[in-house]
Amino acid sequence: MSDFQSTIDDVTQSEYKWGFVSDFDEDTVPKGLSEDIIRLISKKKEEPEWLLEWRLEAFKHFQTMVEPEWANVHYEKPNLQEIKYYSAPMSKKTLESLDELDPEMKSMYDRLGISIEEQKRLANVAIDFVVDSVSVQTTFKEELSKLGVIFSSFSEAVKDHPELVKKYLGSVVPPRDNYYAALNSAVFTDGSFCFIPKGVRCPMELSTYFRINAAGTGQFERTLIVAEDDAYVSYLEGCTAPQRDENQLHAAVVEIVAMKNAEVKYSTVQNWYPGNPETGKGGVFNFVTKRGICKGDNSKISWTQVETGSAVTWKYPSVILLGDNSLGEFYSVAVTTNFQQADTGTKMIHIGKNTKSRIVSKGISAGKSQNSYRGLVQVKRNAKNAYNFSQCDSLLIGDRCGAHTFPYIESNNPSAQIEHEATTSKIGEEMLFYCQQRGMDLETATALIINGFVKEVMEKLPMEFAVEAKKLLSITLEGSVG
Amino acid sequence: MIKIENLQASVDGKEILRGINLEVKAGEVHAIMGPNGSGKSTLASVLAGKEDYEVTGGSVNFDGKDLLDLEPEDRSREGVFLAFQYPIAIPGVSIANFIKTAVNEKRKYHGMEDVKATDFLKMIKEKMSLLEIDNKFLGRSLNEGFSGGEKKRNEILQMAMLEPKLSILDETDSGLDIDALKIVANGVNKLKSDKNASIVITHYQRLLDHIVPDFVHVLLDGKIVKSGDKNLALELEEKGYDWIKEEQKALA
């Protein structure tokens, strides 16, 4: 084995730094999936009757569905009867302020690098913390409510704004949409709810931090973002999980609605536990449905994602471009190392006139991992002058990994213009030697090359997030290249 | 500055350098000429520490250090610079960012702090005006979509910024028209001092009209078979390499 190869091995085998388990009392339900469990979850959450009915309807459909197999990933299908569908850290009473937080919980945040003290001072980011099945804390709620912005856990929204939740829940991702969306609809426990009223530009980033803590638990969160006419919001999501030998299932649903002239930016830094680097054992199955609809004219939805974690990732944040002149964007960096597998991309569905979409996907594969881009650009019959530009670049590190691109294009309107560019490159010895000859060691060189490769996407992230994402990227690939 | 003694190297078991002897002192410019396949670029790569080449014998002393014992990045930090024949593109990495990283790596090695952003900018702008390079150059991705002339000028700019003791220019004239050649040669001449030295590897004598060497060496089958002053280059231009080959045969 050459030095080059062993350096690559070092880099790709860095440790997962968020793998600890916090020890607090948990309120859980027995494992297994059944109508009774769904009723129990609904009862624990004190939900209205209509929501329980909605769940049960979804469950009925779910039982008629089979797990799809078309993705370019291989895994042992999770046994849904072995999963606990509800787990909540027990708090003694409702918190009046962050200062009353359980010390163990507080220490968990600190270890995650989310210091609560700091959060209190961070003036421009409001955060909702979701641990396992429940939201534990939302910051800046009051400040936001003065503007009419609703930012709360999903459960609270169900209690406080049932009419809004009822109106939009399932309007973009219907319960029957797909296998895991149906499962989520039946058993979802919490998540975030954002509502930006007409004409309001949300003055701070809204952010949700998801954490799976309890063993044997799945996380099924639901996020709903609604931006009324002329509204603007930028939303961020981050996530981690403890290191466990069994696979954990994360099946979330995110729905975004953008009305006339509204703009929603949704950014994700996904860092679920990727499994044991040497054996490939354990890790999170990240099977997520994310979809937005540009409902009104001139509206805009933009997805930016940095995917570094999970054993298996399977998701396609999509935009339905219904309103005339609406714009959908997808910027993605997906990194796989060791035994990770990712099949990710986007769908852009052009329905309105003069609709535009832009796709920039950067895949990085190292170790023995497999990384696939899968995208669909669909132009419907009446989507006059639809325009799409797609760029899919893959970077390979070492010679035991794979990159795959599956672009699908369906155009039903002759005026549509669709452009697709794709490249595959390898961080080769020549590139590294060039950097070494300029005095850089292999790690510095690799970091430099990778940062260059992903630059276009990183620039789309909100500033605070970009720094974190860059750090995460270098930690993930530590020893592979930088 | 550098003393190469009986250097032997092979690639994939095939012997390419068969005992090179060369000494270069501060302030000197040495040209190495030779036909295709004679081992010119191999010599450059071996000195820079490229992994594909296996050193099978001999020694290289660089300013009192065993050069062959150093990692490629440390050779660079000690002051060996290789201007590549085919500089590689690194998409998304700006020239400014690349050079700054390189400069700071070298400073770190020598126990110095990172260069201040303002100082760096001032310095690189000075060097760019010296080398007649447009300011817009800085923001461009390294070597991506560059013309042959731009690539070579970028190499010389990096050389100017890293201020090496020994510069090895590997076929710097290849792919250049005469105007670009003059600009590049001019840059090299401006950077010349009595503290640094250059080894200029070239096929053709035309580069040596502009970078005038103190010594000219002819490399043939992995050995330096003839050395002289700049007139030797002119002689080679006129008569080719065959007469030297004949001479060698006669000697054997």
XYZ file of C-alpha atoms in Angstrom:
734
model
C 0.000 0.000 0.000
C 1.399 3.371 -0.950
C 1.782 6.275 1.450
C -0.906 8.030 -0.497
C -3.367 5.245 0.243
C -2.529 5.104 3.908
C -2.924 8.836 4.244
C -6.327 8.495 2.693
C -7.205 5.784 5.149
C -6.163 7.984 8.041
C -8.232 10.845 6.812
C -11.346 8.854 6.174
C -11.288 7.186 9.525
C -11.752 10.063 11.866
C -13.937 9.590 14.881
C -17.515 10.739 15.279
C -17.361 13.367 17.989
C -21.019 13.591 18.914
C -21.529 9.957 19.857
C -22.078 10.326 23.601
C -25.317 9.424 25.409
C -26.924 11.749 27.924
C -28.523 10.197 30.954
C -31.852 11.657 31.854
C -35.132 10.010 32.781
C -37.219 9.221 29.779
C -40.903 8.897 29.280
C -41.343 6.249 26.590
C -43.987 4.006 25.100
C -43.522 0.245 24.524
C -41.766 -0.629 21.285
C -43.745 -1.631 18.236
C -46.106 -0.074 15.712
C -49.870 -0.431 16.013
C -53.056 1.583 16.141
C -52.879 1.440 19.935
C -49.415 2.987 19.955
C -50.615 5.777 17.684
C -53.559 6.419 20.004
C -51.193 6.433 22.958
C -48.835 8.954 21.331
C -51.752 11.177 20.427
C -53.064 10.952 23.969
C -49.704 11.735 25.543
C -49.533 14.806 23.346
C -53.107 15.760 24.266
C -54.027 16.091 20.621
C -57.415 17.028 19.225
C -59.563 14.324 17.728
C -59.042 15.455 14.108
C -55.307 14.934 14.333
C -55.705 11.444 15.735
C -58.064 10.650 12.869
C -55.516 12.053 10.431
C -52.820 9.814 11.890
C -55.002 6.722 11.804
C -55.956 7.406 8.201
C -52.260 7.670 7.329
C -51.556 4.431 9.189
C -54.301 2.648 7.248
C -52.604 3.646 4.009
C -49.196 2.842 5.331
C -50.255 -0.740 5.983
C -51.058 -1.194 2.299
C -47.623 0.060 1.200
C -44.290 -1.691 0.765
C -40.834 -0.284 1.308
C -39.464 0.883 -2.042
C -36.192 -0.542 -3.348
C -35.248 1.652 -6.280
C -32.597 3.729 -4.501
C -28.947 2.921 -5.036
C -28.433 1.919 -1.400
C -28.234 -1.410 0.362
C -29.278 -1.895 3.956
C -31.146 -4.285 6.148
C -34.715 -3.040 6.312
C -35.528 -1.758 9.779
C -37.900 -3.926 11.781
C -40.598 -1.425 12.577
C -41.898 -3.530 15.455
C -38.546 -3.189 17.249
C -38.660 0.597 17.345
C -39.957 2.800 20.115
C -42.071 5.547 18.605
C -42.083 7.930 21.514
C -39.404 8.935 23.957
C -39.273 12.181 25.843
C -36.735 13.437 28.352
C -38.755 13.960 31.527
C -38.710 17.405 32.932
C -40.178 18.057 36.313
C -42.133 21.090 35.337
C -42.576 23.533 32.520
C -39.522 25.720 32.232
C -39.899 29.387 32.932
C -36.523 30.167 31.456
C -33.419 28.464 30.164
C -31.813 28.802 33.567
C -34.118 26.128 34.935
C -32.912 23.551 32.467
C -32.018 20.076 33.741
C -28.241 20.093 34.355
C -27.789 16.884 32.367
C -29.636 18.453 29.463
C -27.563 21.560 29.800
C -24.371 19.551 29.736
C -25.582 17.743 26.627
C -26.001 21.068 24.858
C -22.580 22.145 25.968
C -21.024 18.990 24.594
C -22.842 19.487 21.346
C -21.278 22.890 21.174
C -24.629 24.608 21.651
C -23.980 26.526 24.800
C -27.246 27.769 26.169
C -25.556 30.782 27.666
C -24.302 31.659 24.271
C -27.649 31.036 22.670
C -29.187 33.581 24.969
C -26.773 36.142 23.661
C -26.895 35.194 19.993
C -29.212 37.921 18.928
C -29.934 36.804 15.433
C -30.757 33.124 15.738
C -33.849 31.679 17.395
C -33.582 27.989 18.235
C -36.013 25.143 18.824
C -34.359 22.118 20.489
C -35.878 18.746 19.761
C -34.602 15.749 21.751
C -35.954 12.396 20.641
C -39.693 12.921 20.312
C -40.255 16.292 21.888
C -39.261 19.893 21.628
C -37.561 20.898 24.855
C -36.981 24.565 24.383
C -37.613 27.354 21.929
C -35.821 30.656 22.235
C -36.895 34.154 21.211
C -40.537 33.164 20.951
C -41.838 36.346 22.456
C -39.710 38.691 20.421
C -40.882 36.965 17.279
C -44.517 36.932 18.250
C -44.546 40.726 18.390
C -44.081 40.645 14.617
C -46.740 38.012 14.229
C -44.132 35.368 13.490
C -45.049 32.027 14.997
C -42.050 29.854 15.799
C -42.782 26.986 18.131
C -42.653 23.256 18.507
C -45.152 21.402 16.385
C -47.035 20.207 19.465
C -47.541 23.711 20.737
C -48.704 24.851 17.334
C -51.328 22.120 17.347
C -52.596 23.501 20.651
C -52.251 27.209 19.945
C -52.915 27.458 16.208
C -54.942 24.408 15.241
C -56.580 26.181 12.292
C -53.187 26.873 10.652
C -51.848 23.402 11.270
C -55.036 21.826 9.950
C -54.943 23.966 6.842
C -51.368 23.204 5.838
C -50.462 19.833 7.371
C -50.078 17.318 4.556
C -50.810 19.946 1.910
C -47.375 19.557 0.315
C -46.464 16.029 1.347
C -49.754 14.118 1.583
C -49.830 11.188 4.015
C -50.001 8.751 1.093
C -47.008 10.288 -0.675
C -44.551 7.510 0.014
C -43.780 4.720 2.461
C -41.775 6.718 4.986
C -43.915 9.848 4.669
C -46.962 7.718 5.479
C -45.165 6.227 8.471
C -44.180 9.691 9.628
C -47.756 10.952 9.255
C -48.971 8.135 11.485
C -46.396 8.439 14.268
C -44.736 11.861 14.076
C -44.053 13.269 17.493
C -42.686 16.772 17.274
C -40.770 19.202 15.150
C -40.957 22.869 14.380
C -43.693 25.100 13.120
C -42.995 28.462 11.493
C -45.528 30.913 10.216
C -44.481 34.233 8.743
C -47.460 36.511 8.198
C -48.070 38.671 5.178
C -45.436 41.285 4.495
C -43.106 40.292 7.341
C -39.424 39.759 6.809
C -38.336 37.539 9.672
C -35.483 39.467 11.318
C -33.554 36.440 12.584
C -32.633 32.983 11.425
C -35.000 30.358 12.731
C -33.256 27.172 13.668
C -34.079 23.705 14.943
C -31.551 21.376 16.485
C -32.525 17.704 16.396
C -30.956 15.148 18.680
C -31.713 11.439 18.947
C -30.661 10.366 22.446
C -32.658 7.351 23.677
C -31.743 3.847 22.539
C -34.035 1.892 20.227
C -35.920 5.004 19.333
C -36.832 6.350 15.948
C -37.124 10.022 15.284
C -40.128 11.090 13.274
C -40.319 14.820 13.282
C -42.467 17.034 11.202
C -41.627 20.554 10.180
C -44.052 22.956 8.592
C -43.069 26.370 7.304
C -45.590 28.783 5.856
C -44.630 32.159 4.383
C -47.582 34.323 3.439
C -47.551 36.944 0.675
C -44.352 39.026 0.581
C -42.911 37.253 3.634
C -39.294 36.096 4.023
C -37.655 33.591 6.308
C -34.362 31.758 6.542
C -34.556 28.485 8.433
C -31.724 26.231 9.605
C -31.679 22.672 10.811
C -28.891 20.679 12.453
C -28.803 17.178 13.891
C -26.661 14.594 15.715
C -27.119 11.235 17.430
C -25.201 8.999 19.890
C -22.968 6.239 18.711
C -24.931 2.984 18.865
C -24.445 -0.434 17.343
C -28.002 -0.749 16.122
C -29.359 1.278 13.262
C -31.699 4.065 14.203
C -34.445 5.231 11.923
C -34.986 8.885 11.196
C -37.985 9.474 8.954
C -38.886 13.130 8.914
C -41.212 15.190 6.776
C -40.629 18.848 5.989
C -43.257 20.922 4.202
C -42.818 24.481 2.963
C -45.480 26.737 1.536
C -44.486 30.015 -0.127
C -47.278 32.351 -1.173
C -47.114 35.290 -3.565
C -43.675 37.010 -3.628
C -42.634 35.044 -0.559
C -39.156 33.607 -0.089
C -38.090 30.679 2.079
C -34.484 29.590 2.491
C -34.041 26.224 4.158
C -30.557 25.090 5.187
C -29.580 21.771 6.686
C -26.377 20.523 8.210
C -27.006 16.833 8.696
C -24.613 15.008 10.959
C -26.383 11.915 12.254
C -24.131 9.115 13.484
C -22.702 7.411 10.371
C -21.962 4.011 11.893
C -18.745 2.358 12.987
C -15.950 3.432 10.640
C -14.279 0.016 10.633
C -17.214 -2.372 10.558
C -19.993 -0.214 9.159
C -22.167 -1.330 12.061
C -24.875 0.953 13.385
C -25.651 4.484 12.261
C -28.770 6.372 11.378
C -31.029 5.582 8.441
C -31.974 9.012 7.221
C -35.106 8.573 5.105
C -36.607 11.980 4.766
C -39.239 13.651 2.596
C -38.719 17.368 2.108
C -40.844 19.319 -0.296
C -41.838 22.909 -0.828
C -44.458 24.498 -2.990
C -44.069 27.890 -4.612
C -47.787 28.465 -4.520
C -47.910 32.136 -5.340
C -46.479 34.027 -8.292
C -42.878 35.232 -7.973
C -42.242 33.092 -4.937
C -38.935 31.422 -4.172
C -37.833 28.353 -2.260
C -34.205 27.475 -1.815
C -32.820 24.280 -0.262
C -29.213 24.164 0.856
C -27.913 21.010 2.450
C -24.603 19.790 3.803
C -24.915 16.073 4.378
C -22.034 14.500 6.258
C -23.649 11.975 8.585
C -25.972 8.930 8.562
C -25.225 5.362 7.535
C -27.772 5.612 4.731
C -29.210 8.846 3.410
C -32.170 8.804 1.104
C -33.769 12.158 0.379
C -34.698 14.608 -2.343
C -35.661 18.093 -1.173
C -38.001 19.236 -3.929
C -39.860 22.266 -5.166
C -43.224 22.376 -6.908
C -43.149 25.521 -9.025
C -46.830 26.284 -9.291
C -46.882 30.090 -9.261
C -45.828 31.933 -12.419
C -42.237 33.248 -12.358
C -41.471 31.209 -9.276
C -37.954 29.991 -8.546
C -36.692 26.771 -6.964
C -33.091 26.185 -5.932
C -31.180 23.207 -4.600
C -27.595 23.462 -3.383
C -26.107 20.318 -1.953
C -22.863 18.976 -0.569
C -23.070 15.294 0.258
C -20.044 13.641 1.820
C -19.731 9.912 2.316
C -16.793 8.140 3.937
C -16.089 4.635 5.267
C -19.272 2.568 4.727
C -21.755 5.391 4.259
C -24.258 5.395 1.429
C -26.156 8.370 0.097
C -28.776 8.591 -2.607
C -29.782 12.216 -2.634
C -30.787 14.954 -5.039
C -33.859 16.949 -5.846
C -37.047 17.236 -7.868
C -38.042 20.427 -9.615
C -41.604 20.300 -10.914
C -42.332 23.185 -13.291
C -46.051 23.920 -13.583
C -46.359 27.721 -13.786
C -45.160 29.932 -16.613
C -41.611 31.336 -16.652
C -40.636 29.163 -13.730
C -36.936 28.677 -13.088
C -34.906 26.163 -11.175
C -31.251 25.776 -10.388
C -29.516 22.663 -9.080
C -25.943 22.560 -7.841
C -24.899 19.234 -6.376
C -21.420 18.410 -5.081
C -20.798 14.843 -4.020
C -17.626 13.781 -2.212
C -16.916 10.092 -1.717
C -14.087 8.586 0.304
C -13.316 5.219 1.895
C -15.596 2.443 0.667
C -18.625 4.686 0.436
C -21.161 5.102 -2.353
C -22.587 8.486 -3.257
C -25.412 8.948 -5.759
C -27.042 12.055 -7.135
C -30.602 11.471 -8.334
C -32.579 14.360 -9.707
C -35.762 14.931 -11.652
C -36.552 18.025 -13.686
C -40.110 17.861 -14.871
C -41.744 20.451 -17.116
C -45.539 20.202 -17.292
C -47.581 21.041 -20.368
C -48.425 24.632 -19.451
C -45.037 25.610 -18.037
C -44.191 27.972 -20.850
C -40.563 29.178 -20.894
C -39.534 26.985 -18.013
C -35.794 27.045 -17.402
C -33.556 24.687 -15.481
C -29.845 24.578 -14.961
C -28.271 21.582 -13.246
C -24.679 21.050 -12.294
C -23.622 17.798 -10.677
C -20.003 17.387 -9.683
C -18.466 14.391 -7.997
C -15.129 14.201 -6.249
C -13.542 10.870 -5.446
C -10.949 10.358 -2.755
C -9.092 7.072 -3.073
C -10.028 4.213 -5.362
C -12.485 2.158 -3.328
C -15.466 4.509 -3.355
C -18.093 5.232 -5.959
C -19.970 8.222 -7.385
C -23.122 7.860 -9.449
C -25.340 10.368 -11.204
C -28.940 9.704 -12.224
C -30.433 12.797 -13.832
C -34.008 12.453 -15.123
C -35.510 15.052 -17.421
C -39.125 15.082 -18.578
C -40.218 18.004 -20.701
C -43.764 18.411 -21.972
C -43.454 21.947 -23.229
C -41.339 22.754 -26.287
C -40.402 26.221 -25.003
C -38.598 24.765 -21.997
C -34.853 25.140 -21.735
C -32.953 22.584 -19.693
C -29.218 22.509 -19.192
C -27.275 19.800 -17.441
C -23.570 19.701 -16.679
C -21.764 16.969 -14.816
C -18.139 16.293 -13.892
C -16.326 13.603 -11.990
C -12.841 14.198 -10.677
C -10.454 12.562 -8.337
C -8.156 14.069 -5.777
C -5.137 12.524 -7.342
C -1.513 12.322 -6.441
C -0.723 15.018 -9.003
C -2.976 17.548 -7.293
C -1.687 16.691 -3.842
C 1.923 16.763 -4.977
C 1.419 20.196 -6.487
C 0.189 21.453 -3.109
C 2.974 19.652 -1.245
C 5.536 21.254 -3.495
C 4.138 24.568 -2.288
C 4.773 23.587 1.328
C 1.406 22.152 2.322
C 1.110 18.851 4.144
C -1.425 16.337 2.864
C -4.146 17.355 5.282
C -3.898 21.025 4.521
C -3.823 20.231 0.824
C -6.902 18.036 1.005
C -8.854 20.567 3.033
C -7.963 23.241 0.514
C -9.018 21.130 -2.456
C -12.294 20.109 -0.829
C -13.153 23.612 0.271
C -12.614 24.748 -3.282
C -14.841 21.991 -4.582
C -17.773 22.862 -2.308
C -17.340 26.627 -2.304
C -20.303 27.423 -4.506
C -22.680 25.645 -2.121
C -21.098 26.865 1.125
C -21.562 30.428 -0.038
C -25.309 29.839 0.056
C -25.331 28.995 3.759
C -26.038 31.680 6.355
C -22.768 32.953 7.758
C -22.907 31.407 11.265
C -23.738 28.096 9.694
C -21.110 28.180 6.982
C -18.304 28.295 9.528
C -19.738 25.304 11.347
C -20.345 23.377 8.140
C -16.791 23.958 6.988
C -15.453 22.687 10.290
C -17.711 19.671 10.118
C -16.554 18.892 6.626
C -12.920 18.914 7.631
C -13.595 16.757 10.699
C -15.595 14.267 8.643
C -12.828 13.906 6.128
C -9.994 14.204 8.633
C -7.301 11.792 7.587
C -8.856 11.215 4.120
C -7.663 14.447 2.803
C -8.025 17.284 5.227
C 23.723 25.587 -2.207
C 22.937 22.211 -3.688
C 25.338 19.360 -4.291
C 24.086 16.341 -6.185
C 26.403 13.335 -6.104
C 26.025 10.186 -8.162
C 22.212 10.438 -8.010
C 20.436 7.361 -9.326
C 16.689 6.915 -9.595
C 14.216 4.614 -11.220
C 10.515 4.466 -11.895
C 8.656 1.139 -11.964
C 11.998 -0.630 -11.801
C 13.319 1.165 -14.866
C 16.511 3.110 -14.257
C 16.241 6.699 -15.471
C 18.938 8.638 -13.653
C 22.268 6.841 -13.786
C 24.540 8.897 -11.595
C 24.026 12.641 -11.791
C 26.716 14.956 -10.450
C 25.943 18.650 -10.213
C 26.812 21.492 -7.924
C 24.941 24.783 -7.969
C 26.144 27.763 -5.943
C 24.199 30.821 -4.817
C 23.820 33.419 -7.542
C 24.217 30.898 -10.375
C 21.910 29.875 -13.192
C 22.385 26.374 -14.575
C 20.645 25.137 -17.695
C 20.016 21.462 -18.240
C 19.374 20.460 -21.812
C 18.847 17.155 -23.479
C 16.668 15.232 -25.894
C 13.291 13.736 -24.965
C 13.547 10.901 -22.482
C 17.002 11.821 -21.279
C 15.770 12.238 -17.677
C 15.451 16.024 -17.371
C 11.976 16.083 -15.836
C 12.781 13.052 -13.704
C 15.640 14.977 -12.154
C 13.266 17.840 -11.311
C 10.694 15.459 -9.819
C 13.257 13.558 -7.765
C 14.629 16.769 -6.297
C 11.098 17.911 -5.406
C 10.327 14.531 -3.814
C 7.680 13.033 -6.059
C 6.610 9.667 -4.752
C 6.607 7.720 -8.045
C 10.389 7.862 -8.247
C 12.604 5.593 -6.274
C 16.042 6.882 -5.418
C 18.406 3.942 -5.755
C 21.671 5.630 -4.999
C 23.642 8.817 -4.439
C 23.034 11.845 -2.275
C 21.739 15.392 -2.447
C 22.962 17.981 0.006
C 20.886 21.140 0.178
C 22.266 23.886 2.374
C 23.755 21.324 4.749
C 20.650 19.112 4.866
C 20.065 15.694 3.348
C 17.387 16.713 0.869
C 16.343 13.163 0.023
C 15.455 12.602 3.661
C 12.845 15.391 3.716
C 9.112 15.171 2.914
C 8.147 17.035 -0.260
C 6.442 19.818 1.746
C 9.542 20.259 3.911
C 11.766 20.531 0.846
C 9.518 23.350 -0.284
C 9.617 25.029 3.127
C 13.420 24.746 3.133
C 13.473 26.677 -0.118
C 13.213 24.317 -3.085
C 10.694 25.494 -5.646
C 9.582 23.584 -8.719
C 7.850 25.481 -11.503
C 5.806 22.705 -13.078
C 5.759 21.914 -16.750
C 2.022 21.172 -16.531
C 0.555 23.021 -13.526
C -2.637 21.341 -12.362
C -5.999 23.093 -11.910
C -7.700 23.223 -8.499
C -11.302 24.376 -9.055
C -12.826 26.785 -6.552
C -9.485 27.640 -4.927
C -8.504 31.206 -5.723
C -4.919 32.076 -6.526
C -4.876 34.431 -3.550
C -6.096 31.744 -1.157
C -3.707 29.146 -2.542
C -0.635 31.338 -2.333
C -1.585 32.628 1.101
C -1.912 29.065 2.382
C 1.477 28.205 0.908
C 3.135 31.299 2.386
C 1.682 30.597 5.828
C 2.726 26.943 5.785
C 6.272 28.038 5.124
C 6.132 30.699 7.846
C 4.763 28.200 10.333
C 7.665 25.840 9.560
C 10.109 28.610 10.305
C 8.347 29.508 13.555
C 6.694 32.642 12.245
C 3.116 33.872 12.658
C 0.622 33.881 9.802
C 1.051 36.783 7.447
C -1.390 39.644 8.057
C -4.036 39.923 5.348
C -3.112 43.506 4.533
C 0.607 42.741 4.357
C -0.068 39.764 2.149
C -2.158 41.803 -0.234
C 0.451 44.519 -0.420
C 3.212 42.016 -1.093
C 1.365 40.078 -3.759
C 0.347 43.263 -5.535
C 3.966 44.374 -5.633
C 5.058 41.065 -7.108
C 2.247 41.153 -9.607
C 3.208 44.529 -10.898
C 6.814 43.346 -11.095
C 5.698 40.415 -13.221
C 3.159 42.466 -15.201
C 0.187 40.454 -13.998
C -3.298 41.922 -13.860
C -4.955 42.343 -10.431
C -7.996 40.364 -11.566
C -5.765 37.294 -11.549
C -6.013 36.960 -7.771
C -9.664 35.985 -7.628
C -9.457 33.344 -10.338
C -9.556 29.640 -9.608
C -6.071 28.162 -9.663
C -5.104 27.250 -13.239
C -8.737 26.605 -14.162
C -9.275 27.570 -17.780
C -5.879 29.266 -17.895
C -3.957 29.708 -21.141
C -0.456 28.254 -21.315
C 1.030 31.695 -20.672
C -1.228 32.351 -17.677
C -0.294 29.041 -16.105
C 3.407 29.748 -16.378
C 3.029 33.281 -15.099
C 1.104 31.903 -12.149
C 4.035 29.586 -11.423
C 6.450 32.506 -11.478
C 4.144 34.545 -9.236
C 4.161 31.719 -6.696
C 7.926 31.566 -6.966
C 8.130 35.301 -6.303
C 5.907 35.006 -3.248
C 7.667 31.998 -1.729
C 11.155 33.442 -2.315
C 12.904 30.080 -2.697
C 16.629 29.562 -2.458
C 16.636 27.190 -5.400
C 14.159 27.360 -8.268
C 13.819 24.522 -10.704
C 12.059 25.581 -13.886
C 10.831 22.498 -15.703
C 10.285 23.250 -19.408
C 8.878 26.622 -18.478
C 9.031 27.635 -22.121
C 6.810 24.839 -23.389
C 3.500 26.039 -24.746
C 4.509 29.697 -24.741
C 4.580 32.086 -27.669
C 7.509 34.455 -27.864
C 5.768 37.328 -26.061
C 4.690 35.161 -23.167
C 8.165 33.661 -23.069
C 9.721 37.099 -22.748
C 7.403 38.082 -19.912
C 8.096 34.893 -18.002
C 11.864 35.124 -18.564
C 11.785 38.738 -17.538
C 10.078 37.788 -14.305
C 12.687 35.142 -13.562
C 15.489 37.631 -14.212
C 13.966 40.221 -11.896
C 13.785 37.698 -9.069
C 17.426 36.698 -9.481
C 19.821 37.655 -6.696
C 23.188 36.581 -5.345
C 21.379 34.637 -2.622
C 19.292 32.380 -4.828
C 19.965 30.052 -7.697
C 18.071 28.436 -10.582
C 18.136 25.236 -12.532
C 16.491 25.808 -15.902
C 15.405 22.669 -17.697
C 14.704 23.145 -21.350
C 14.569 21.559 -24.754
C 15.348 24.617 -26.740
C 17.959 27.236 -26.599
C 15.463 30.074 -27.228
C 14.613 30.406 -23.511
C 18.329 30.829 -22.833
C 18.387 33.940 -25.000
C 16.303 35.500 -22.272
C 17.481 33.719 -19.146
C 21.211 33.650 -19.642
C 22.813 30.658 -17.912
C 26.206 30.592 -16.253
C 26.531 26.901 -17.019
C 24.945 24.579 -19.539
C 24.794 20.817 -18.967
C 23.790 18.153 -21.437
C 21.815 15.248 -20.044
C 21.904 12.036 -22.033
C 20.534 8.677 -20.898
C 20.377 9.767 -17.290
C 23.881 11.225 -17.065
C 25.404 14.655 -17.509
C 27.782 14.025 -20.369
C 28.948 17.481 -21.209
C 29.096 20.843 -19.475
C 30.025 24.283 -20.718
C 28.975 27.894 -20.797
C 26.129 29.495 -22.755
C 27.909 28.826 -26.026
C 27.302 25.124 -25.590
C 23.564 25.839 -25.860
C 24.106 27.645 -29.136
C 26.170 24.780 -30.440
C 23.410 22.325 -29.537
C 20.862 24.531 -31.272
C 22.910 24.393 -34.435
C 24.111 20.799 -34.450
C 21.561 18.853 -32.382
C 22.536 16.158 -29.927
C 23.891 13.497 -32.291
C 27.480 14.710 -32.234
C 27.524 14.396 -28.464
C 26.150 10.883 -28.729
C 28.932 10.084 -31.213
C 31.487 11.580 -28.888
C 30.183 9.416 -26.073
C 30.398 6.298 -28.172
C 33.951 7.107 -29.142
C 34.879 7.556 -25.514
C 33.342 4.224 -24.641
